[in-house]
Amino acid sequence: MLSAMTTAPLASSPHRPADYHMHTPLCKHASGAPELYWQTASAQGLQEIAFTDHAPDPTGYDAKYRMEPTQFDEYRRLIAPLQDGRTPPVLFGTEADFYPGVEPYLTDWLPRGNFDLVLGSVHYLGDWGFDDPNNRHKWNDVDIKGAWKAYMDLIVGLTATRLFDVIGHFDLPKKFGHRLRDRDLKDMVQPVLDRVMKAGLAIEINTAGWRKEVAEAYPSPLILSLACERGIPICFGSDAHEPEQVGYRFDDAVRLAREVGYTHSLMFRQRKPESVPLP
Ligand code: ZN
Ligand code: FE
Ligand code: FE
Ligand code: ZN
């Protein structure tokens, strides 16, 4: 009977949100063909995915962890064949670093990329790549609260540019377990979140944190609840650097979002956000 058959959901029907943060081998520290990332997304029932590989930088900034500027067309050619009307759909994005001085370049370059969404991330404090495991030892030499403050000042700078759609891994300094006390964290991030809200920026729930020493998604439940209070929209990202990581712990991420009060997340097309109910 047709009616009986239609009561079961299709195996391929999306029941998990879009994954808007994943990389390609062009960044020199990810592996696996984009097609394989898509296959995981399809098997996981994700709404859609966006590739957001690390943006190239003509100054040689962090060159060992990103594509060369001359490889950008190759990046486009790598993703374009996946944009063939398939389900789940595949979007084209980038994770662009914010650092002081990058603004003129990104102001020129980002609009020409024809992206569906642009993540803005901070991975450096001065010349210290603070989330790079190779530079982890430097955490022993710094004042942890001072490092967090310097990081949050950069997030304020990122926010002020209005160049980005979504802030990546909002509390990245905790990656190796260097946390602040809740009270200090709250005092520090509230004014930052006020600015994020006024700028109309979204933040991502980035599940990669569950794969790191800190064993907690970015941002923490505390920060996420403060973001929700302010009506700051969210989306989801696995930050996959291997095909198997696509959609990583998305059920936990949705549960976390709901627990702090979220009912919707964002979907993007051509950098235009649309709010959709959580699955
Ligand atoms: Zn990466
Ligand atoms: Fe990042
Ligand atoms: Fe990333
Ligand atoms: Zn990342």
PDB file of C-alpha atoms and ligand atoms in Angstrom:
ATOM      1  CA  MET A   1       0.000   0.000   0.000  1.00  0.00           C
ATOM      2  CA  LEU A   2       1.325   3.371  -1.006  1.00  0.00           C
ATOM      3  CA  SER A   3       0.030   5.120   2.100  1.00  0.00           C
ATOM      4  CA  ALA A   4       1.796   2.644   4.361  1.00  0.00           C
ATOM      5  CA  MET A   5       5.043   3.025   2.459  1.00  0.00           C
ATOM      6  CA  THR A   6       5.042   6.780   2.718  1.00  0.00           C
ATOM      7  CA  THR A   7       4.827   6.794   6.529  1.00  0.00           C
ATOM      8  CA  ALA A   8       8.515   5.857   6.853  1.00  0.00           C
ATOM      9  CA  PRO A   9      10.868   8.765   6.211  1.00  0.00           C
ATOM     10  CA  LEU A  10      13.115   8.388   3.205  1.00  0.00           C
ATOM     11  CA  ALA A  11      16.551   7.210   4.221  1.00  0.00           C
ATOM     12  CA  SER A  12      18.010  10.245   2.488  1.00  0.00           C
ATOM     13  CA  SER A  13      15.692  12.857   4.010  1.00  0.00           C
ATOM     14  CA  PRO A  14      17.731  15.434   5.923  1.00  0.00           C
ATOM     15  CA  HIS A  15      17.384  15.166   9.674  1.00  0.00           C
ATOM     16  CA  ARG A  16      20.525  16.999  10.699  1.00  0.00           C
ATOM     17  CA  PRO A  17      21.460  20.633  10.073  1.00  0.00           C
ATOM     18  CA  ALA A  18      23.836  21.971   7.453  1.00  0.00           C
ATOM     19  CA  ASP A  19      27.565  21.555   8.057  1.00  0.00           C
ATOM     20  CA  TYR A  20      29.176  24.844   7.112  1.00  0.00           C
ATOM     21  CA  HIS A  21      32.823  24.261   7.992  1.00  0.00           C
ATOM     22  CA  MET A  22      35.096  21.802   6.183  1.00  0.00           C
ATOM     23  CA  HIS A  23      38.389  21.800   4.369  1.00  0.00           C
ATOM     24  CA  THR A  24      40.140  20.306   1.337  1.00  0.00           C
ATOM     25  CA  PRO A  25      43.667  18.946   0.798  1.00  0.00           C
ATOM     26  CA  LEU A  26      44.580  22.306  -0.779  1.00  0.00           C
ATOM     27  CA  CYS A  27      45.183  23.680   2.743  1.00  0.00           C
ATOM     28  CA  LYS A  28      48.032  21.162   3.221  1.00  0.00           C
ATOM     29  CA  HIS A  29      46.641  19.785   6.490  1.00  0.00           C
ATOM     30  CA  ALA A  30      43.415  18.083   5.371  1.00  0.00           C
ATOM     31  CA  SER A  31      42.935  14.846   3.468  1.00  0.00           C
ATOM     32  CA  GLY A  32      40.338  13.221   1.247  1.00  0.00           C
ATOM     33  CA  ALA A  33      38.499  14.173  -1.910  1.00  0.00           C
ATOM     34  CA  PRO A  34      35.565  16.594  -1.527  1.00  0.00           C
ATOM     35  CA  GLU A  35      33.328  13.891  -3.003  1.00  0.00           C
ATOM     36  CA  LEU A  36      34.076  11.754   0.070  1.00  0.00           C
ATOM     37  CA  TYR A  37      33.126  14.605   2.406  1.00  0.00           C
ATOM     38  CA  TRP A  38      29.838  14.846   0.536  1.00  0.00           C
ATOM     39  CA  GLN A  39      29.266  11.098   0.856  1.00  0.00           C
ATOM     40  CA  THR A  40      29.544  11.348   4.645  1.00  0.00           C
ATOM     41  CA  ALA A  41      27.133  14.292   4.598  1.00  0.00           C
ATOM     42  CA  SER A  42      24.649  12.292   2.571  1.00  0.00           C
ATOM     43  CA  ALA A  43      24.939   9.249   4.849  1.00  0.00           C
ATOM     44  CA  GLN A  44      24.496  11.488   7.922  1.00  0.00           C
ATOM     45  CA  GLY A  45      21.346  13.109   6.523  1.00  0.00           C
ATOM     46  CA  LEU A  46      22.758  16.633   6.628  1.00  0.00           C
ATOM     47  CA  GLN A  47      20.675  19.408   5.106  1.00  0.00           C
ATOM     48  CA  GLU A  48      23.602  20.651   3.045  1.00  0.00           C
ATOM     49  CA  ILE A  49      27.315  21.327   3.297  1.00  0.00           C
ATOM     50  CA  ALA A  50      29.678  24.168   2.555  1.00  0.00           C
ATOM     51  CA  PHE A  51      33.360  23.827   1.828  1.00  0.00           C
ATOM     52  CA  THR A  52      35.166  26.625   3.664  1.00  0.00           C
ATOM     53  CA  ASP A  53      38.811  26.056   2.992  1.00  0.00           C
ATOM     54  CA  HIS A  54      41.400  28.393   4.501  1.00  0.00           C
ATOM     55  CA  ALA A  55      41.589  31.516   2.341  1.00  0.00           C
ATOM     56  CA  PRO A  56      44.863  32.153   0.537  1.00  0.00           C
ATOM     57  CA  ASP A  57      46.873  35.175   1.602  1.00  0.00           C
ATOM     58  CA  PRO A  58      49.202  37.051  -0.757  1.00  0.00           C
ATOM     59  CA  THR A  59      51.505  38.213   2.059  1.00  0.00           C
ATOM     60  CA  GLY A  60      52.633  34.708   2.919  1.00  0.00           C
ATOM     61  CA  TYR A  61      50.757  34.814   6.224  1.00  0.00           C
ATOM     62  CA  ASP A  62      50.450  31.284   7.646  1.00  0.00           C
ATOM     63  CA  ALA A  63      51.394  29.956   4.201  1.00  0.00           C
ATOM     64  CA  LYS A  64      52.065  26.434   5.391  1.00  0.00           C
ATOM     65  CA  TYR A  65      48.434  25.874   6.376  1.00  0.00           C
ATOM     66  CA  ARG A  66      46.596  27.261   3.327  1.00  0.00           C
ATOM     67  CA  MET A  67      46.426  27.140  -0.447  1.00  0.00           C
ATOM     68  CA  GLU A  68      48.646  29.414  -2.513  1.00  0.00           C
ATOM     69  CA  PRO A  69      46.892  32.432  -4.041  1.00  0.00           C
ATOM     70  CA  THR A  70      47.494  30.840  -7.460  1.00  0.00           C
ATOM     71  CA  GLN A  71      45.518  27.773  -6.326  1.00  0.00           C
ATOM     72  CA  PHE A  72      42.237  29.553  -5.773  1.00  0.00           C
ATOM     73  CA  ASP A  73      40.908  28.616  -9.214  1.00  0.00           C
ATOM     74  CA  GLU A  74      41.854  25.046  -8.466  1.00  0.00           C
ATOM     75  CA  TYR A  75      39.754  25.249  -5.280  1.00  0.00           C
ATOM     76  CA  ARG A  76      36.802  26.462  -7.314  1.00  0.00           C
ATOM     77  CA  ARG A  77      37.304  23.694  -9.882  1.00  0.00           C
ATOM     78  CA  LEU A  78      37.491  21.135  -7.084  1.00  0.00           C
ATOM     79  CA  ILE A  79      34.084  22.112  -5.667  1.00  0.00           C
ATOM     80  CA  ALA A  80      32.174  23.121  -8.832  1.00  0.00           C
ATOM     81  CA  PRO A  81      31.563  19.518 -10.047  1.00  0.00           C
ATOM     82  CA  LEU A  82      29.747  18.817  -6.763  1.00  0.00           C
ATOM     83  CA  GLN A  83      27.338  21.679  -7.435  1.00  0.00           C
ATOM     84  CA  ASP A  84      25.342  19.611  -9.927  1.00  0.00           C
ATOM     85  CA  GLY A  85      21.914  19.742  -8.328  1.00  0.00           C
ATOM     86  CA  ARG A  86      22.600  16.851  -5.953  1.00  0.00           C
ATOM     87  CA  THR A  87      21.094  16.427  -2.488  1.00  0.00           C
ATOM     88  CA  PRO A  88      22.402  17.386  -0.026  1.00  0.00           C
ATOM     89  CA  PRO A  89      23.522  20.513  -1.879  1.00  0.00           C
ATOM     90  CA  VAL A  90      27.113  21.741  -1.800  1.00  0.00           C
ATOM     91  CA  LEU A  91      27.945  25.392  -1.147  1.00  0.00           C
ATOM     92  CA  PHE A  92      31.161  27.267  -1.829  1.00  0.00           C
ATOM     93  CA  GLY A  93      32.701  29.218   1.027  1.00  0.00           C
ATOM     94  CA  THR A  94      35.911  30.103   2.756  1.00  0.00           C
ATOM     95  CA  GLU A  95      37.376  30.464   6.237  1.00  0.00           C
ATOM     96  CA  ALA A  96      39.251  33.759   6.105  1.00  0.00           C
ATOM     97  CA  ASP A  97      41.640  34.825   8.849  1.00  0.00           C
ATOM     98  CA  PHE A  98      41.249  38.166  10.503  1.00  0.00           C
ATOM     99  CA  TYR A  99      44.434  39.856  11.665  1.00  0.00           C
ATOM    100  CA  PRO A 100      45.361  43.546  11.878  1.00  0.00           C
ATOM    101  CA  GLY A 101      46.164  44.779   8.377  1.00  0.00           C
ATOM    102  CA  VAL A 102      44.252  42.130   6.417  1.00  0.00           C
ATOM    103  CA  GLU A 103      41.221  44.329   5.832  1.00  0.00           C
ATOM    104  CA  PRO A 104      42.216  46.005   2.511  1.00  0.00           C
ATOM    105  CA  TYR A 105      43.039  42.634   0.975  1.00  0.00           C
ATOM    106  CA  LEU A 106      39.831  40.928   2.100  1.00  0.00           C
ATOM    107  CA  THR A 107      37.716  43.944   1.159  1.00  0.00           C
ATOM    108  CA  ASP A 108      38.929  43.500  -2.389  1.00  0.00           C
ATOM    109  CA  TRP A 109      39.184  39.719  -2.517  1.00  0.00           C
ATOM    110  CA  LEU A 110      36.103  38.383  -0.709  1.00  0.00           C
ATOM    111  CA  PRO A 111      33.458  39.908  -3.019  1.00  0.00           C
ATOM    112  CA  ARG A 112      35.291  38.483  -6.028  1.00  0.00           C
ATOM    113  CA  GLY A 113      35.193  34.973  -4.579  1.00  0.00           C
ATOM    114  CA  ASN A 114      31.459  34.613  -5.202  1.00  0.00           C
ATOM    115  CA  PHE A 115      31.056  32.755  -1.929  1.00  0.00           C
ATOM    116  CA  ASP A 116      27.897  31.386  -0.348  1.00  0.00           C
ATOM    117  CA  LEU A 117      29.328  32.140   3.064  1.00  0.00           C
ATOM    118  CA  VAL A 118      32.480  33.473   4.675  1.00  0.00           C
ATOM    119  CA  LEU A 119      33.685  32.323   8.079  1.00  0.00           C
ATOM    120  CA  GLY A 120      35.904  34.746   9.962  1.00  0.00           C
ATOM    121  CA  SER A 121      38.510  33.193  12.243  1.00  0.00           C
ATOM    122  CA  VAL A 122      41.385  34.286  14.437  1.00  0.00           C
ATOM    123  CA  HIS A 123      44.257  31.782  14.671  1.00  0.00           C
ATOM    124  CA  TYR A 124      47.135  34.131  15.592  1.00  0.00           C
ATOM    125  CA  LEU A 125      48.067  36.437  18.429  1.00  0.00           C
ATOM    126  CA  GLY A 126      50.777  38.527  16.817  1.00  0.00           C
ATOM    127  CA  ASP A 127      53.106  35.959  15.267  1.00  0.00           C
ATOM    128  CA  TRP A 128      51.974  33.165  17.590  1.00  0.00           C
ATOM    129  CA  GLY A 129      49.721  30.587  15.956  1.00  0.00           C
ATOM    130  CA  PHE A 130      48.216  29.819  19.337  1.00  0.00           C
ATOM    131  CA  ASP A 131      46.036  26.877  18.255  1.00  0.00           C
ATOM    132  CA  ASP A 132      48.827  25.099  16.363  1.00  0.00           C
ATOM    133  CA  PRO A 133      49.918  22.020  18.371  1.00  0.00           C
ATOM    134  CA  ASN A 134      53.517  22.856  17.340  1.00  0.00           C
ATOM    135  CA  ASN A 135      53.253  26.160  19.245  1.00  0.00           C
ATOM    136  CA  ARG A 136      51.385  24.816  22.206  1.00  0.00           C
ATOM    137  CA  HIS A 137      54.408  25.079  24.525  1.00  0.00           C
ATOM    138  CA  LYS A 138      54.127  28.867  24.342  1.00  0.00           C
ATOM    139  CA  TRP A 139      50.958  28.685  26.425  1.00  0.00           C
ATOM    140  CA  ASN A 140      53.286  27.895  29.356  1.00  0.00           C
ATOM    141  CA  ASP A 141      54.997  31.284  28.974  1.00  0.00           C
ATOM    142  CA  VAL A 142      52.004  33.595  28.658  1.00  0.00           C
ATOM    143  CA  ASP A 143      49.457  35.030  31.015  1.00  0.00           C
ATOM    144  CA  ILE A 144      46.391  33.002  30.063  1.00  0.00           C
ATOM    145  CA  LYS A 145      43.882  35.714  30.823  1.00  0.00           C
ATOM    146  CA  GLY A 146      46.007  38.205  28.858  1.00  0.00           C
ATOM    147  CA  ALA A 147      46.066  35.856  25.868  1.00  0.00           C
ATOM    148  CA  TRP A 148      42.283  35.497  25.989  1.00  0.00           C
ATOM    149  CA  LYS A 149      41.893  39.263  26.180  1.00  0.00           C
ATOM    150  CA  ALA A 150      44.192  39.775  23.177  1.00  0.00           C
ATOM    151  CA  TYR A 151      42.159  37.157  21.299  1.00  0.00           C
ATOM    152  CA  MET A 152      38.819  38.760  22.165  1.00  0.00           C
ATOM    153  CA  ASP A 153      40.173  42.166  21.096  1.00  0.00           C
ATOM    154  CA  LEU A 154      40.880  40.589  17.703  1.00  0.00           C
ATOM    155  CA  ILE A 155      37.354  39.175  17.569  1.00  0.00           C
ATOM    156  CA  VAL A 156      36.118  42.733  18.154  1.00  0.00           C
ATOM    157  CA  GLY A 157      38.320  43.846  15.251  1.00  0.00           C
ATOM    158  CA  LEU A 158      36.973  41.056  13.075  1.00  0.00           C
ATOM    159  CA  THR A 159      33.417  42.041  13.949  1.00  0.00           C
ATOM    160  CA  ALA A 160      34.022  45.694  13.139  1.00  0.00           C
ATOM    161  CA  THR A 161      35.106  44.937   9.567  1.00  0.00           C
ATOM    162  CA  ARG A 162      31.648  43.660   8.546  1.00  0.00           C
ATOM    163  CA  LEU A 163      33.492  41.460   6.071  1.00  0.00           C
ATOM    164  CA  PHE A 164      32.361  38.110   7.468  1.00  0.00           C
ATOM    165  CA  ASP A 165      29.108  36.172   7.873  1.00  0.00           C
ATOM    166  CA  VAL A 166      29.946  33.812  10.729  1.00  0.00           C
ATOM    167  CA  ILE A 167      32.609  33.846  13.463  1.00  0.00           C
ATOM    168  CA  GLY A 168      34.519  30.552  13.534  1.00  0.00           C
ATOM    169  CA  HIS A 169      35.283  28.671  16.763  1.00  0.00           C
ATOM    170  CA  PHE A 170      34.487  31.669  18.972  1.00  0.00           C
ATOM    171  CA  ASP A 171      36.455  30.529  22.037  1.00  0.00           C
ATOM    172  CA  LEU A 172      39.405  28.858  20.320  1.00  0.00           C
ATOM    173  CA  PRO A 173      41.970  29.777  23.040  1.00  0.00           C
ATOM    174  CA  LYS A 174      40.499  26.976  25.180  1.00  0.00           C
ATOM    175  CA  LYS A 175      41.586  24.341  22.634  1.00  0.00           C
ATOM    176  CA  PHE A 176      44.338  22.782  24.765  1.00  0.00           C
ATOM    177  CA  GLY A 177      42.426  23.265  28.003  1.00  0.00           C
ATOM    178  CA  HIS A 178      43.505  26.817  28.891  1.00  0.00           C
ATOM    179  CA  ARG A 179      40.202  27.992  30.276  1.00  0.00           C
ATOM    180  CA  LEU A 180      39.119  31.058  32.162  1.00  0.00           C
ATOM    181  CA  ARG A 181      36.923  30.978  35.231  1.00  0.00           C
ATOM    182  CA  ASP A 182      33.267  31.382  34.275  1.00  0.00           C
ATOM    183  CA  ARG A 183      33.083  34.787  35.906  1.00  0.00           C
ATOM    184  CA  ASP A 184      36.137  36.146  34.101  1.00  0.00           C
ATOM    185  CA  LEU A 185      34.969  34.627  30.834  1.00  0.00           C
ATOM    186  CA  LYS A 186      31.540  36.181  31.202  1.00  0.00           C
ATOM    187  CA  ASP A 187      32.945  39.631  31.990  1.00  0.00           C
ATOM    188  CA  MET A 188      35.235  39.390  28.999  1.00  0.00           C
ATOM    189  CA  VAL A 189      32.863  38.051  26.349  1.00  0.00           C
ATOM    190  CA  GLN A 190      29.645  39.941  27.107  1.00  0.00           C
ATOM    191  CA  PRO A 191      30.783  43.238  25.555  1.00  0.00           C
ATOM    192  CA  VAL A 192      32.184  41.297  22.602  1.00  0.00           C
ATOM    193  CA  LEU A 193      28.868  39.516  22.045  1.00  0.00           C
ATOM    194  CA  ASP A 194      27.057  42.862  22.257  1.00  0.00           C
ATOM    195  CA  ARG A 195      29.098  44.005  19.266  1.00  0.00           C
ATOM    196  CA  VAL A 196      28.591  40.742  17.407  1.00  0.00           C
ATOM    197  CA  MET A 197      24.859  41.168  17.851  1.00  0.00           C
ATOM    198  CA  LYS A 198      24.890  44.783  16.644  1.00  0.00           C
ATOM    199  CA  ALA A 199      26.950  43.796  13.597  1.00  0.00           C
ATOM    200  CA  GLY A 200      24.409  41.122  12.652  1.00  0.00           C
ATOM    201  CA  LEU A 201      27.080  38.422  12.658  1.00  0.00           C
ATOM    202  CA  ALA A 202      26.358  34.770  13.363  1.00  0.00           C
ATOM    203  CA  ILE A 203      28.503  32.330  15.329  1.00  0.00           C
ATOM    204  CA  GLU A 204      28.998  28.650  14.628  1.00  0.00           C
ATOM    205  CA  ILE A 205      28.658  25.715  16.943  1.00  0.00           C
ATOM    206  CA  ASN A 206      31.941  24.080  15.941  1.00  0.00           C
ATOM    207  CA  THR A 207      32.053  20.449  17.000  1.00  0.00           C
ATOM    208  CA  ALA A 208      35.826  20.096  16.455  1.00  0.00           C
ATOM    209  CA  GLY A 209      36.327  21.157  20.072  1.00  0.00           C
ATOM    210  CA  TRP A 210      34.946  17.754  21.095  1.00  0.00           C
ATOM    211  CA  ARG A 211      37.919  16.201  19.269  1.00  0.00           C
ATOM    212  CA  LYS A 212      40.491  18.344  21.147  1.00  0.00           C
ATOM    213  CA  GLU A 213      41.931  18.295  24.681  1.00  0.00           C
ATOM    214  CA  VAL A 214      39.283  20.715  25.906  1.00  0.00           C
ATOM    215  CA  ALA A 215      36.621  18.133  24.937  1.00  0.00           C
ATOM    216  CA  GLU A 216      33.957  20.802  24.497  1.00  0.00           C
ATOM    217  CA  ALA A 217      32.384  22.298  21.389  1.00  0.00           C
ATOM    218  CA  TYR A 218      33.167  25.905  20.469  1.00  0.00           C
ATOM    219  CA  PRO A 219      31.692  27.995  21.988  1.00  0.00           C
ATOM    220  CA  SER A 220      31.055  26.749  25.517  1.00  0.00           C
ATOM    221  CA  PRO A 221      27.478  26.370  26.782  1.00  0.00           C
ATOM    222  CA  LEU A 222      27.977  29.535  28.861  1.00  0.00           C
ATOM    223  CA  ILE A 223      28.990  31.654  25.853  1.00  0.00           C
ATOM    224  CA  LEU A 224      26.305  30.068  23.706  1.00  0.00           C
ATOM    225  CA  SER A 225      23.619  30.941  26.244  1.00  0.00           C
ATOM    226  CA  LEU A 226      24.882  34.551  26.361  1.00  0.00           C
ATOM    227  CA  ALA A 227      24.734  34.614  22.552  1.00  0.00           C
ATOM    228  CA  CYS A 228      21.208  33.224  22.571  1.00  0.00           C
ATOM    229  CA  GLU A 229      20.093  35.884  25.085  1.00  0.00           C
ATOM    230  CA  ARG A 230      21.232  38.466  22.548  1.00  0.00           C
ATOM    231  CA  GLY A 231      19.505  36.809  19.604  1.00  0.00           C
ATOM    232  CA  ILE A 232      22.801  36.103  17.835  1.00  0.00           C
ATOM    233  CA  PRO A 233      22.067  33.509  15.151  1.00  0.00           C
ATOM    234  CA  ILE A 234      23.943  30.226  14.861  1.00  0.00           C
ATOM    235  CA  CYS A 235      24.949  27.656  12.309  1.00  0.00           C
ATOM    236  CA  PHE A 236      26.839  24.375  12.665  1.00  0.00           C
ATOM    237  CA  GLY A 237      30.294  23.287  11.576  1.00  0.00           C
ATOM    238  CA  SER A 238      32.369  20.140  12.019  1.00  0.00           C
ATOM    239  CA  ASP A 239      35.612  21.777  10.878  1.00  0.00           C
ATOM    240  CA  ALA A 240      36.267  18.471   9.107  1.00  0.00           C
ATOM    241  CA  HIS A 241      39.805  17.956   7.862  1.00  0.00           C
ATOM    242  CA  GLU A 242      38.972  14.338   6.910  1.00  0.00           C
ATOM    243  CA  PRO A 243      35.838  12.966   5.210  1.00  0.00           C
ATOM    244  CA  GLU A 244      34.806  10.951   8.293  1.00  0.00           C
ATOM    245  CA  GLN A 245      34.565  14.122  10.397  1.00  0.00           C
ATOM    246  CA  VAL A 246      31.712  15.683   8.415  1.00  0.00           C
ATOM    247  CA  GLY A 247      28.665  16.135  10.654  1.00  0.00           C
ATOM    248  CA  TYR A 248      30.738  15.115  13.684  1.00  0.00           C
ATOM    249  CA  ARG A 249      28.495  14.927  16.793  1.00  0.00           C
ATOM    250  CA  PHE A 250      25.807  17.083  15.213  1.00  0.00           C
ATOM    251  CA  ASP A 251      23.083  15.474  17.332  1.00  0.00           C
ATOM    252  CA  ASP A 252      24.935  16.647  20.433  1.00  0.00           C
ATOM    253  CA  ALA A 253      25.386  20.087  18.872  1.00  0.00           C
ATOM    254  CA  VAL A 254      21.656  20.437  18.156  1.00  0.00           C
ATOM    255  CA  ARG A 255      20.854  19.277  21.691  1.00  0.00           C
ATOM    256  CA  LEU A 256      23.251  21.902  23.059  1.00  0.00           C
ATOM    257  CA  ALA A 257      21.656  24.605  20.915  1.00  0.00           C
ATOM    258  CA  ARG A 258      18.192  23.672  22.150  1.00  0.00           C
ATOM    259  CA  GLU A 259      19.297  23.468  25.769  1.00  0.00           C
ATOM    260  CA  VAL A 260      20.456  27.086  25.776  1.00  0.00           C
ATOM    261  CA  GLY A 261      17.273  28.231  24.018  1.00  0.00           C
ATOM    262  CA  TYR A 262      17.861  28.168  20.276  1.00  0.00           C
ATOM    263  CA  THR A 263      15.033  27.049  18.008  1.00  0.00           C
ATOM    264  CA  HIS A 264      16.497  28.099  14.629  1.00  0.00           C
ATOM    265  CA  SER A 265      19.756  28.123  12.748  1.00  0.00           C
ATOM    266  CA  LEU A 266      20.925  29.859   9.597  1.00  0.00           C
ATOM    267  CA  MET A 267      21.236  28.613   6.065  1.00  0.00           C
ATOM    268  CA  PHE A 268      23.132  30.633   3.468  1.00  0.00           C
ATOM    269  CA  ARG A 269      23.043  31.272  -0.271  1.00  0.00           C
ATOM    270  CA  GLN A 270      25.272  33.883  -1.880  1.00  0.00           C
ATOM    271  CA  ARG A 271      25.983  35.276   1.585  1.00  0.00           C
ATOM    272  CA  LYS A 272      22.268  35.826   2.307  1.00  0.00           C
ATOM    273  CA  PRO A 273      21.177  34.169   5.569  1.00  0.00           C
ATOM    274  CA  GLU A 274      17.835  32.520   6.091  1.00  0.00           C
ATOM    275  CA  SER A 275      16.597  31.321   9.479  1.00  0.00           C
ATOM    276  CA  VAL A 276      15.267  27.761   9.514  1.00  0.00           C
ATOM    277  CA  PRO A 277      13.872  25.663  12.387  1.00  0.00           C
ATOM    278  CA  LEU A 278      16.284  23.215  13.988  1.00  0.00           C
ATOM    279  CA  PRO A 279      15.600  19.657  12.867  1.00  0.00           C
TER     280      PRO A 279
HETATM  281 ZN    ZN B   1      42.470  23.876   9.099  1.00  0.00          ZN
HETATM  282 FE    FE B   2      39.980  27.736  12.073  1.00  0.00          FE
HETATM  283 FE    FE B   3      38.473  25.277   9.716  1.00  0.00          FE
HETATM  284 ZN    ZN B   4      38.965  26.012  11.632  1.00  0.00          ZN
END
